[in-house]
């Protein structure tokens, strides 16, 4: 066969105008980025690939034209998981969904753990991934020109994330790309918030687009929903007439303004508050109606078991039924944006009423009605009893805030952190087996001053700290993490980003030399098993990694490891000084564990 016989069809295609850039320079990629900015996205946390030439060209042209301010800032993230964590952290602080840009199906899979956290933590994030070009012979501009584009072409790229997203779609034309972006952001931000996913083949993203499209102002989030009047009456009457009312919450504090409203409701009812697996400050820890925290406690809580009315206000796991639950005669009410947990195949709380409502709105409705119905003398007695319980449970915990000789206990570590920071400091907690220790001994009081991931995939905190710092540059950000969580967080990427984007924070690592959580789980099921007898749980980090050294090498961070109690406070002060000077810091603290 002659070579010119095989070349001529391709040659005729290559000369076609369809294989040239958009004449106007206004492409789907530019419209896409403009739509993000119009929707409130300030940052695109990106990990780039062969599907993003149109995006990169749009950014370069914007800088050349002096209009880079019209597009979100591109934050380069050397690992997709960190990009997603940073976007989550920013959105948790501001309430505004940000964007994550990843490379086709490979990058999409790399965000998997943080996607779980965004879904379970109800955080709005817009994820965008390109798709392998759908032409291979040069038929369209952007057609395949790298071998990897055949390998990365899969049957259902959107299906990778569909079990976790509220919405997914493909950008098929530049004519309505802004509509798709605004709709995606609207869905991501509407309660319950959550992640959304868009894909765009390279040919589409490189094509010319019309300049006049949908208006972001016409895509606001859904307005908060209120309780129906009969639900208000029923719940308020139960609270007002109860002898031992209890409120259980996990994430009401996502809405900072709902926290003081909950305080007023509980004061009006004389109700104690239990925070179960909290991921926010839901109720001030120093308030006399605060009854403490529930995590994986393998014991009964008499304050919950003796309650005659239990109001669950925003909680995925208000208690663990096999170990701890209200008494059989208790009246239980569940109020939530998502009262039936429709994405959880196995979930049930035996309640007489489930109602869907915005938590802050519902609390304010109940507060007013309970104040009208409750007997003042009865409420005063309930509040007096609750204050006694508060003092008892917190005094018992405070007694543990001392080192064991020169051994640094987790309780002592958290107490030292509490003394070293102020109420405005933002603390991110991913301490895993020390989650309860952080709750009990950090004792945060200011709404919005504590965040957890809300999910179960490790590695969120140190990346989220970058996003949180970008959201509030003047605020001190401190992460409390386990050594496993720290390594899951890809610290080499995180601290490089922190230096490049001036997002310094302090990371304090509970260094117990391994994964303590699997050990605790094994002991919970097999307390007398072979693993327990032989102390073989497979989670030791031996040889021990140099945790601060990773951050020092990757991002020029201040780093130190502390092993004795007498050095802790001084090292903590040095670390905070470094962060306040603009340098990230990692303080690894050796604590008992593995």
XYZ file of C-alpha atoms in Angstrom:
594
model
C 0.000 0.000 0.000
C 1.230 3.493 -0.817
C 1.624 5.980 2.025
C -0.206 8.823 0.224
C -3.334 6.635 0.044
C -3.482 6.503 3.826
C -2.616 10.141 4.432
C -5.100 11.941 2.220
C -8.250 11.478 4.366
C -6.487 12.827 7.436
C -4.999 15.662 5.427
C -8.420 16.801 4.298
C -9.674 16.688 7.889
C -6.705 18.664 9.191
C -7.350 21.468 6.742
C -10.947 21.814 7.936
C -11.898 24.818 10.054
C -13.248 22.384 12.640
C -9.683 21.622 13.668
C -8.779 25.228 14.381
C -9.157 27.146 17.649
C -12.323 29.147 18.244
C -11.983 32.299 16.046
C -13.259 34.640 18.750
C -11.129 33.085 21.500
C -14.271 32.822 23.646
C -14.368 29.104 24.372
C -16.417 26.772 26.508
C -13.470 26.660 28.915
C -13.537 30.431 29.375
C -17.306 30.447 29.836
C -16.983 27.613 32.348
C -14.439 29.514 34.444
C -16.458 32.730 34.251
C -19.534 30.848 35.434
C -17.644 29.549 38.462
C -16.607 33.092 39.399
C -20.129 34.408 38.857
C -21.388 31.654 41.182
C -19.117 32.726 44.035
C -16.175 30.373 43.461
C -12.977 32.139 44.448
C -10.557 29.234 44.064
C -10.166 26.337 41.660
C -8.058 23.712 43.422
C -6.502 21.960 40.464
C -4.461 18.932 39.508
C -3.897 19.240 35.788
C -3.733 16.821 32.885
C -4.079 16.319 29.128
C -7.799 17.199 29.299
C -7.175 20.782 30.443
C -5.448 22.700 27.602
C -8.567 24.830 27.099
C -8.632 25.726 30.802
C -4.929 26.630 30.814
C -5.312 28.689 27.637
C -8.271 30.561 29.130
C -6.218 31.448 32.208
C -3.217 32.507 30.136
C -5.347 34.690 27.871
C -7.041 36.297 30.885
C -3.647 37.226 32.325
C -2.510 38.585 28.960
C -5.677 40.695 28.704
C -5.443 41.955 32.299
C -8.745 40.358 33.326
C -7.485 37.506 35.487
C -9.654 38.956 38.296
C -12.732 37.779 36.357
C -11.779 34.124 36.882
C -11.266 32.113 40.072
C -7.672 31.802 41.193
C -6.080 28.511 40.157
C -4.419 26.809 43.133
C -2.027 24.065 42.028
C -2.386 20.926 44.137
C 0.188 18.143 43.664
C -2.336 15.546 44.835
C -6.063 15.385 44.083
C -6.992 14.326 47.599
C -5.413 17.496 48.960
C -7.236 19.605 46.367
C -10.541 18.170 47.534
C -9.675 18.577 51.226
C -8.710 22.221 50.677
C -11.972 22.926 48.860
C -13.903 21.278 51.689
C -12.076 23.346 54.307
C -12.789 26.587 52.477
C -16.466 25.738 52.061
C -16.825 24.666 55.696
C -15.523 28.038 56.869
C -17.406 30.238 54.398
C -20.453 28.220 53.407
C -19.560 28.872 49.748
C -18.861 25.918 47.443
C -15.472 25.936 45.728
C -14.254 24.024 42.684
C -11.874 21.104 42.253
C -10.298 20.383 38.871
C -8.923 16.886 38.249
C -7.660 14.766 35.374
C -10.200 12.422 33.770
C -11.067 9.175 35.547
C -7.657 8.746 37.195
C -7.862 12.054 39.018
C -11.502 11.416 39.827
C -10.595 8.191 41.603
C -7.866 9.944 43.574
C -10.411 12.239 45.230
C -12.421 9.246 46.485
C -11.830 9.497 50.222
C -12.375 13.241 50.374
C -15.461 12.877 48.165
C -16.844 10.584 50.863
C -16.133 13.280 53.465
C -17.851 15.987 51.414
C -20.906 13.768 50.957
C -21.181 12.576 54.549
C -20.203 15.963 55.967
C -22.721 17.720 53.700
C -20.237 20.156 52.178
C -20.829 21.785 48.809
C -17.989 21.227 46.309
C -18.106 21.390 42.507
C -15.791 18.804 40.969
C -14.839 19.081 37.318
C -12.917 16.495 35.326
C -12.157 16.436 31.667
C -12.913 13.352 29.647
C -10.812 11.653 27.013
C -11.412 13.254 23.610
C -14.157 11.465 21.670
C -12.515 11.823 18.241
C -9.237 10.223 17.189
C -8.521 11.233 13.582
C -8.365 14.996 13.968
C -12.025 15.508 13.059
C -12.374 18.270 15.679
C -10.020 20.674 17.390
C -8.809 18.960 20.579
C -8.940 15.455 19.094
C -6.776 12.710 20.591
C -3.033 13.232 20.232
C -1.534 11.294 23.186
C -1.516 7.534 23.786
C -2.877 7.913 27.296
C -6.218 9.185 25.954
C -7.168 5.718 24.760
C -6.178 4.118 28.048
C -8.119 6.669 30.113
C -11.354 6.290 28.169
C -13.797 4.326 30.366
C -17.425 3.316 29.979
C -18.949 5.409 32.767
C -16.628 8.010 34.242
C -19.494 9.781 36.018
C -20.495 6.470 37.580
C -17.301 6.515 39.634
C -18.766 9.251 41.857
C -22.504 8.755 41.483
C -22.930 7.034 44.842
C -21.683 10.195 46.587
C -22.836 13.167 44.516
C -26.087 15.100 44.491
C -25.798 15.774 40.756
C -23.610 14.799 37.821
C -23.692 15.858 34.184
C -21.620 16.164 31.036
C -20.912 19.455 29.297
C -21.876 18.690 25.696
C -21.875 22.210 24.251
C -20.598 25.641 25.126
C -24.041 27.060 24.395
C -25.377 26.182 27.866
C -22.239 25.595 29.931
C -23.039 28.466 32.296
C -26.490 27.088 32.928
C -25.001 23.719 33.870
C -22.432 25.308 36.184
C -24.979 27.523 37.921
C -27.365 24.604 38.345
C -24.588 22.429 39.750
C -23.598 25.126 42.266
C -27.258 25.667 43.175
C -27.676 21.973 43.947
C -24.342 21.773 45.791
C -25.311 24.689 48.040
C -28.950 23.774 48.713
C -29.665 21.861 51.923
C -28.482 19.302 52.561
C -25.372 20.572 50.806
C -23.075 18.161 49.016
C -20.694 17.511 46.136
C -21.575 17.720 42.444
C -19.629 16.542 39.406
C -19.260 17.782 35.833
C -17.220 16.337 32.986
C -16.273 17.940 29.683
C -14.599 16.294 26.681
C -11.675 18.241 25.315
C -13.294 18.984 21.943
C -16.259 20.632 23.686
C -14.101 22.626 26.102
C -11.984 23.951 23.203
C -14.957 24.932 21.040
C -16.348 28.418 20.583
C -19.175 29.421 22.935
C -21.730 32.253 22.921
C -20.853 35.116 25.236
C -24.400 35.713 26.528
C -25.669 32.918 28.739
C -27.487 32.159 32.002
C -27.391 34.578 34.942
C -26.069 33.226 38.274
C -28.579 35.417 40.145
C -31.363 33.149 38.869
C -29.858 30.068 40.568
C -29.930 30.803 44.320
C -29.817 27.945 46.860
C -33.187 26.670 48.049
C -34.551 28.823 50.871
C -34.513 27.320 54.407
C -37.533 25.173 55.245
C -39.526 25.702 58.446
C -41.387 23.194 60.607
C -45.096 22.786 59.980
C -47.196 24.438 62.741
C -48.504 21.120 64.083
C -44.939 19.786 64.373
C -43.882 22.906 66.274
C -46.801 22.464 68.674
C -46.162 18.778 69.228
C -42.423 19.036 69.898
C -42.699 22.230 71.946
C -45.431 20.776 74.160
C -43.314 17.664 74.780
C -40.260 19.699 75.741
C -42.221 22.101 77.934
C -43.908 19.273 79.820
C -40.907 16.978 80.192
C -39.251 16.161 83.484
C -35.848 15.197 82.014
C -35.565 16.572 78.455
C -32.381 16.011 76.459
C -31.239 17.459 73.123
C -28.763 15.406 71.051
C -26.904 17.063 68.189
C -23.852 16.517 65.989
C -23.785 19.245 63.355
C -26.333 21.944 64.199
C -23.311 24.235 64.614
C -22.694 24.155 60.866
C -25.012 27.180 61.043
C -23.218 29.411 63.540
C -26.310 31.499 64.172
C -28.228 28.387 65.221
C -25.975 27.864 68.264
C -27.173 30.836 70.370
C -30.753 29.983 69.346
C -30.245 26.442 70.660
C -28.892 27.853 73.917
C -32.066 29.905 74.319
C -34.285 26.922 73.477
C -32.553 24.686 76.017
C -32.697 27.393 78.671
C -36.423 27.824 78.005
C -36.983 24.064 78.367
C -34.370 23.295 81.020
C -32.974 20.649 78.682
C -29.512 19.172 78.880
C -27.441 18.823 75.689
C -25.369 15.871 74.532
C -23.079 16.273 71.531
C -22.807 12.950 69.724
C -19.872 12.552 67.322
C -19.688 16.345 66.955
C -18.101 17.914 63.905
C -18.822 21.513 64.965
C -19.300 23.621 68.072
C -22.996 22.909 68.569
C -23.350 24.198 72.139
C -20.868 26.112 74.326
C -18.905 23.594 76.370
C -18.881 25.832 79.448
C -22.660 26.273 79.537
C -24.288 24.598 82.592
C -26.740 22.751 80.317
C -23.939 21.015 78.411
C -23.785 17.345 79.402
C -20.752 16.295 77.428
C -19.884 14.172 74.400
C -20.616 10.721 73.026
C -18.318 8.897 70.627
C -17.702 5.158 70.544
C -18.370 4.913 74.265
C -18.859 1.278 75.192
C -20.968 2.113 78.218
C -24.428 3.396 79.075
C -25.076 7.097 79.527
C -27.589 7.503 82.368
C -28.368 11.075 81.283
C -29.647 9.711 77.971
C -31.255 6.573 79.383
C -33.216 8.492 82.034
C -34.536 11.144 79.622
C -38.292 11.206 79.117
C -38.101 13.421 76.004
C -35.233 13.292 73.517
C -34.963 15.811 70.674
C -32.442 14.826 67.988
C -31.393 18.006 66.188
C -29.066 17.184 63.302
C -27.245 13.931 63.987
C -26.342 10.907 61.879
C -25.459 8.783 64.925
C -27.227 10.180 67.993
C -26.281 7.035 69.937
C -25.036 3.490 69.335
C -28.100 1.326 70.042
C -26.238 -1.819 71.058
C -24.406 0.053 73.819
C -26.299 3.177 74.729
C -29.809 4.425 73.966
C -32.815 6.215 75.503
C -35.144 4.235 77.749
C -38.104 2.400 76.164
C -40.638 4.923 77.447
C -38.823 8.011 76.152
C -40.547 10.154 73.557
C -38.131 10.762 70.689
C -38.360 13.459 68.006
C -36.005 13.801 65.007
C -35.587 17.143 63.222
C -33.093 17.448 60.379
C -32.542 18.627 56.811
C -32.262 14.905 56.093
C -34.332 13.194 58.823
C -34.434 9.723 57.242
C -30.770 9.552 56.105
C -31.828 8.353 52.673
C -28.233 7.639 51.603
C -27.666 5.243 54.515
C -28.979 1.751 53.707
C -29.250 0.773 57.394
C -30.426 3.527 59.726
C -33.287 3.920 62.173
C -34.083 5.857 65.316
C -37.350 4.823 67.013
C -39.065 8.216 67.023
C -42.685 9.322 67.047
C -42.000 12.222 64.686
C -39.541 12.845 61.861
C -39.602 16.325 60.357
C -37.554 17.931 57.598
C -36.504 21.494 58.345
C -33.588 23.874 58.458
C -32.160 23.366 61.937
C -31.699 27.028 62.806
C -35.204 27.893 61.636
C -36.721 24.974 63.567
C -34.874 25.871 66.765
C -36.073 29.460 66.620
C -39.648 28.293 66.071
C -39.461 25.922 69.028
C -37.737 28.461 71.268
C -40.632 30.877 71.007
C -43.327 28.277 71.596
C -41.558 26.500 74.475
C -41.090 29.845 76.233
C -44.865 30.353 76.031
C -45.767 26.839 77.251
C -43.189 26.003 79.913
C -43.751 26.455 83.646
C -41.043 28.781 84.966
C -40.632 27.009 88.317
C -40.356 23.573 86.702
C -37.809 24.892 84.210
C -35.747 26.414 87.019
C -35.610 23.025 88.775
C -34.570 21.276 85.588
C -31.839 23.823 84.923
C -30.523 23.482 88.470
C -30.323 19.702 88.121
C -28.679 20.011 84.702
C -26.009 22.346 86.097
C -25.132 19.798 88.771
C -24.699 17.129 86.094
C -22.593 19.475 83.972
C -20.221 20.180 86.839
C -19.950 16.482 87.677
C -19.115 15.183 84.205
C -16.667 17.955 83.320
C -14.903 17.891 86.704
C -14.236 14.183 86.261
C -12.570 14.869 82.912
C -10.587 17.880 84.113
C -8.960 15.713 86.773
C -7.167 13.806 83.990
C -5.361 16.854 82.597
C -1.926 16.056 83.987
C 1.098 14.251 82.582
C 2.029 10.817 83.848
C 5.452 11.743 85.132
C 7.298 12.808 82.002
C 4.877 10.869 79.765
C 2.625 13.190 77.781
C -0.944 11.984 78.013
C -3.407 12.991 75.292
C -5.497 14.792 77.925
C -2.527 16.861 79.030
C -1.603 17.649 75.424
C -5.088 18.944 74.587
C -5.253 20.955 77.829
C -1.967 22.635 76.907
C -3.319 23.471 73.449
C -6.484 24.896 75.028
C -4.407 27.215 77.201
C -2.185 28.312 74.297
C -4.901 29.417 71.838
C -7.774 31.894 72.012
C -11.492 31.489 71.398
C -11.214 32.701 67.804
C -8.609 30.139 66.770
C -9.992 27.674 64.260
C -9.237 24.093 65.303
C -9.566 21.217 62.852
C -9.841 17.853 64.566
C -8.938 14.525 62.999
C -7.494 12.833 66.063
C -9.445 9.561 65.475
C -9.020 7.495 68.665
C -8.395 10.786 70.471
C -11.547 12.434 69.081
C -13.228 12.173 72.524
C -10.145 13.625 74.205
C -10.237 16.661 71.929
C -13.941 17.197 72.597
C -13.753 16.849 76.378
C -10.532 18.754 76.980
C -10.456 21.424 74.273
C -13.931 22.524 75.389
C -14.645 24.995 72.594
C -17.331 27.602 73.160
C -17.360 29.913 70.124
C -19.517 28.828 67.151
C -17.357 28.120 64.120
C -14.161 27.567 66.133
C -14.003 23.773 65.678
C -14.427 21.628 62.582
C -14.366 17.910 61.863
C -14.671 16.264 58.482
C -18.127 14.856 59.169
C -17.045 11.689 57.353
C -14.844 8.691 57.848
C -11.997 8.993 55.336
C -8.670 9.955 56.863
C -6.404 12.708 55.589
C -8.849 15.634 55.594
C -7.495 17.997 58.234
C -4.115 19.194 57.009
C -5.400 19.821 53.478
C -8.557 21.449 54.814
C -6.331 23.746 56.873
C -4.942 25.202 53.634
C -8.458 25.939 52.376
C -9.537 27.343 55.746
C -6.519 29.654 55.854
C -7.223 30.904 52.333
C -10.790 31.614 53.450
C -9.723 33.562 56.557
C -6.066 34.609 56.144
C -5.896 36.541 59.428
C -7.144 33.649 61.537
C -4.913 31.200 63.389
C -5.588 27.660 62.159
C -4.566 24.619 64.216
C -5.014 20.963 63.220
C -5.069 18.153 65.778
C -4.401 14.885 63.973
C -3.318 11.330 64.548
C -0.091 10.146 62.988
C -2.091 7.962 60.597
C -4.320 10.888 59.604
C -1.256 13.032 59.032
C 0.278 10.535 56.605
C -3.043 9.973 54.837
C -3.193 13.738 54.269
C -0.214 13.694 51.863
C 1.861 16.164 53.893
C 4.446 16.518 51.144
C 1.787 18.130 48.947
C 0.047 20.053 51.731
C 3.087 21.884 53.064
C 4.388 22.720 49.611
C 1.000 24.324 48.913
C 0.976 26.100 52.260
C 4.309 27.764 51.463
C 3.395 28.673 47.887
C 0.021 30.182 48.800
C 0.935 31.768 52.163
C -1.429 29.491 54.073
C 0.561 28.706 57.201
C -1.043 26.700 59.998
C -0.001 24.641 62.993
C -0.339 20.857 62.870
C -0.114 18.956 66.155
C 0.301 15.210 65.705
C -0.740 12.677 68.330
C 2.179 10.364 67.592
C 1.245 7.007 69.109
C 3.381 5.092 66.587
C 0.657 3.563 64.490
C -2.986 3.008 63.689
C -4.642 2.732 67.072
C -8.190 2.647 65.668
C -7.972 -0.893 64.173
C -6.540 -2.092 67.475
C -9.466 -0.558 69.361
C -11.936 -2.119 66.919
C -10.333 -5.546 67.261
C -10.416 -5.336 71.052
C -14.067 -4.256 70.918
C -14.971 -7.479 69.103
C -12.302 -9.880 70.428
C -11.254 -8.573 73.864
C -9.806 -11.972 74.794
C -8.723 -13.011 71.302
C -5.361 -14.122 70.028
C -4.471 -10.647 68.763
C -5.170 -9.232 72.223
C -3.131 -11.917 73.992
C -0.191 -11.556 71.631
C -0.519 -7.770 71.172
C -0.437 -8.228 67.410
C -2.628 -5.716 65.595
C -0.558 -4.996 62.498
C -0.642 -1.226 62.816
C 2.758 -0.216 64.175
C 4.743 2.465 62.330
C 8.135 0.838 62.751
C 10.602 2.211 61.838
C 9.028 5.415 63.053
C 8.672 8.098 60.338
C 10.016 11.607 60.846
C 6.635 13.338 60.699
C 7.818 16.959 61.051
C 10.714 16.238 58.676
C 8.301 15.629 55.803
C 6.864 19.128 56.219
C 10.297 20.675 56.649
C 11.588 19.106 53.450
C 8.501 19.759 51.321
C 7.474 23.200 52.535
C 10.185 24.694 54.727
C 7.996 24.224 57.786
C 9.134 24.554 61.376
C 9.246 21.066 62.845
C 9.899 19.342 66.134
C 9.142 16.102 67.959
C 8.495 16.213 71.706
C 8.720 13.163 73.949
C 8.718 14.517 77.528
C 6.112 16.602 79.301
C 8.550 19.237 80.492
C 9.266 20.318 76.911
C 5.714 20.468 75.630
C 4.615 23.999 76.533
C 7.829 25.579 75.294
C 7.690 23.713 71.994
C 4.044 24.643 71.553
C 4.876 28.330 72.079
C 7.706 28.143 69.513
C 5.424 26.474 66.993
C 2.750 29.140 67.404
C 5.347 31.885 67.019
C 6.487 30.306 63.757
C 2.933 30.203 62.393
C 2.254 33.797 63.391
C 5.379 34.776 61.456
C 3.946 33.122 58.326
C 5.673 29.739 58.475
C 3.824 26.443 58.807
C 4.698 24.308 61.811
C 4.393 20.628 62.675
C 4.709 19.531 66.291
C 4.730 15.759 66.727
C 3.993 14.723 70.295
C 4.753 11.205 71.464
C 1.773 9.845 73.377
C 0.975 6.329 74.630
C -0.876 4.080 72.229
C 0.478 1.342 69.998
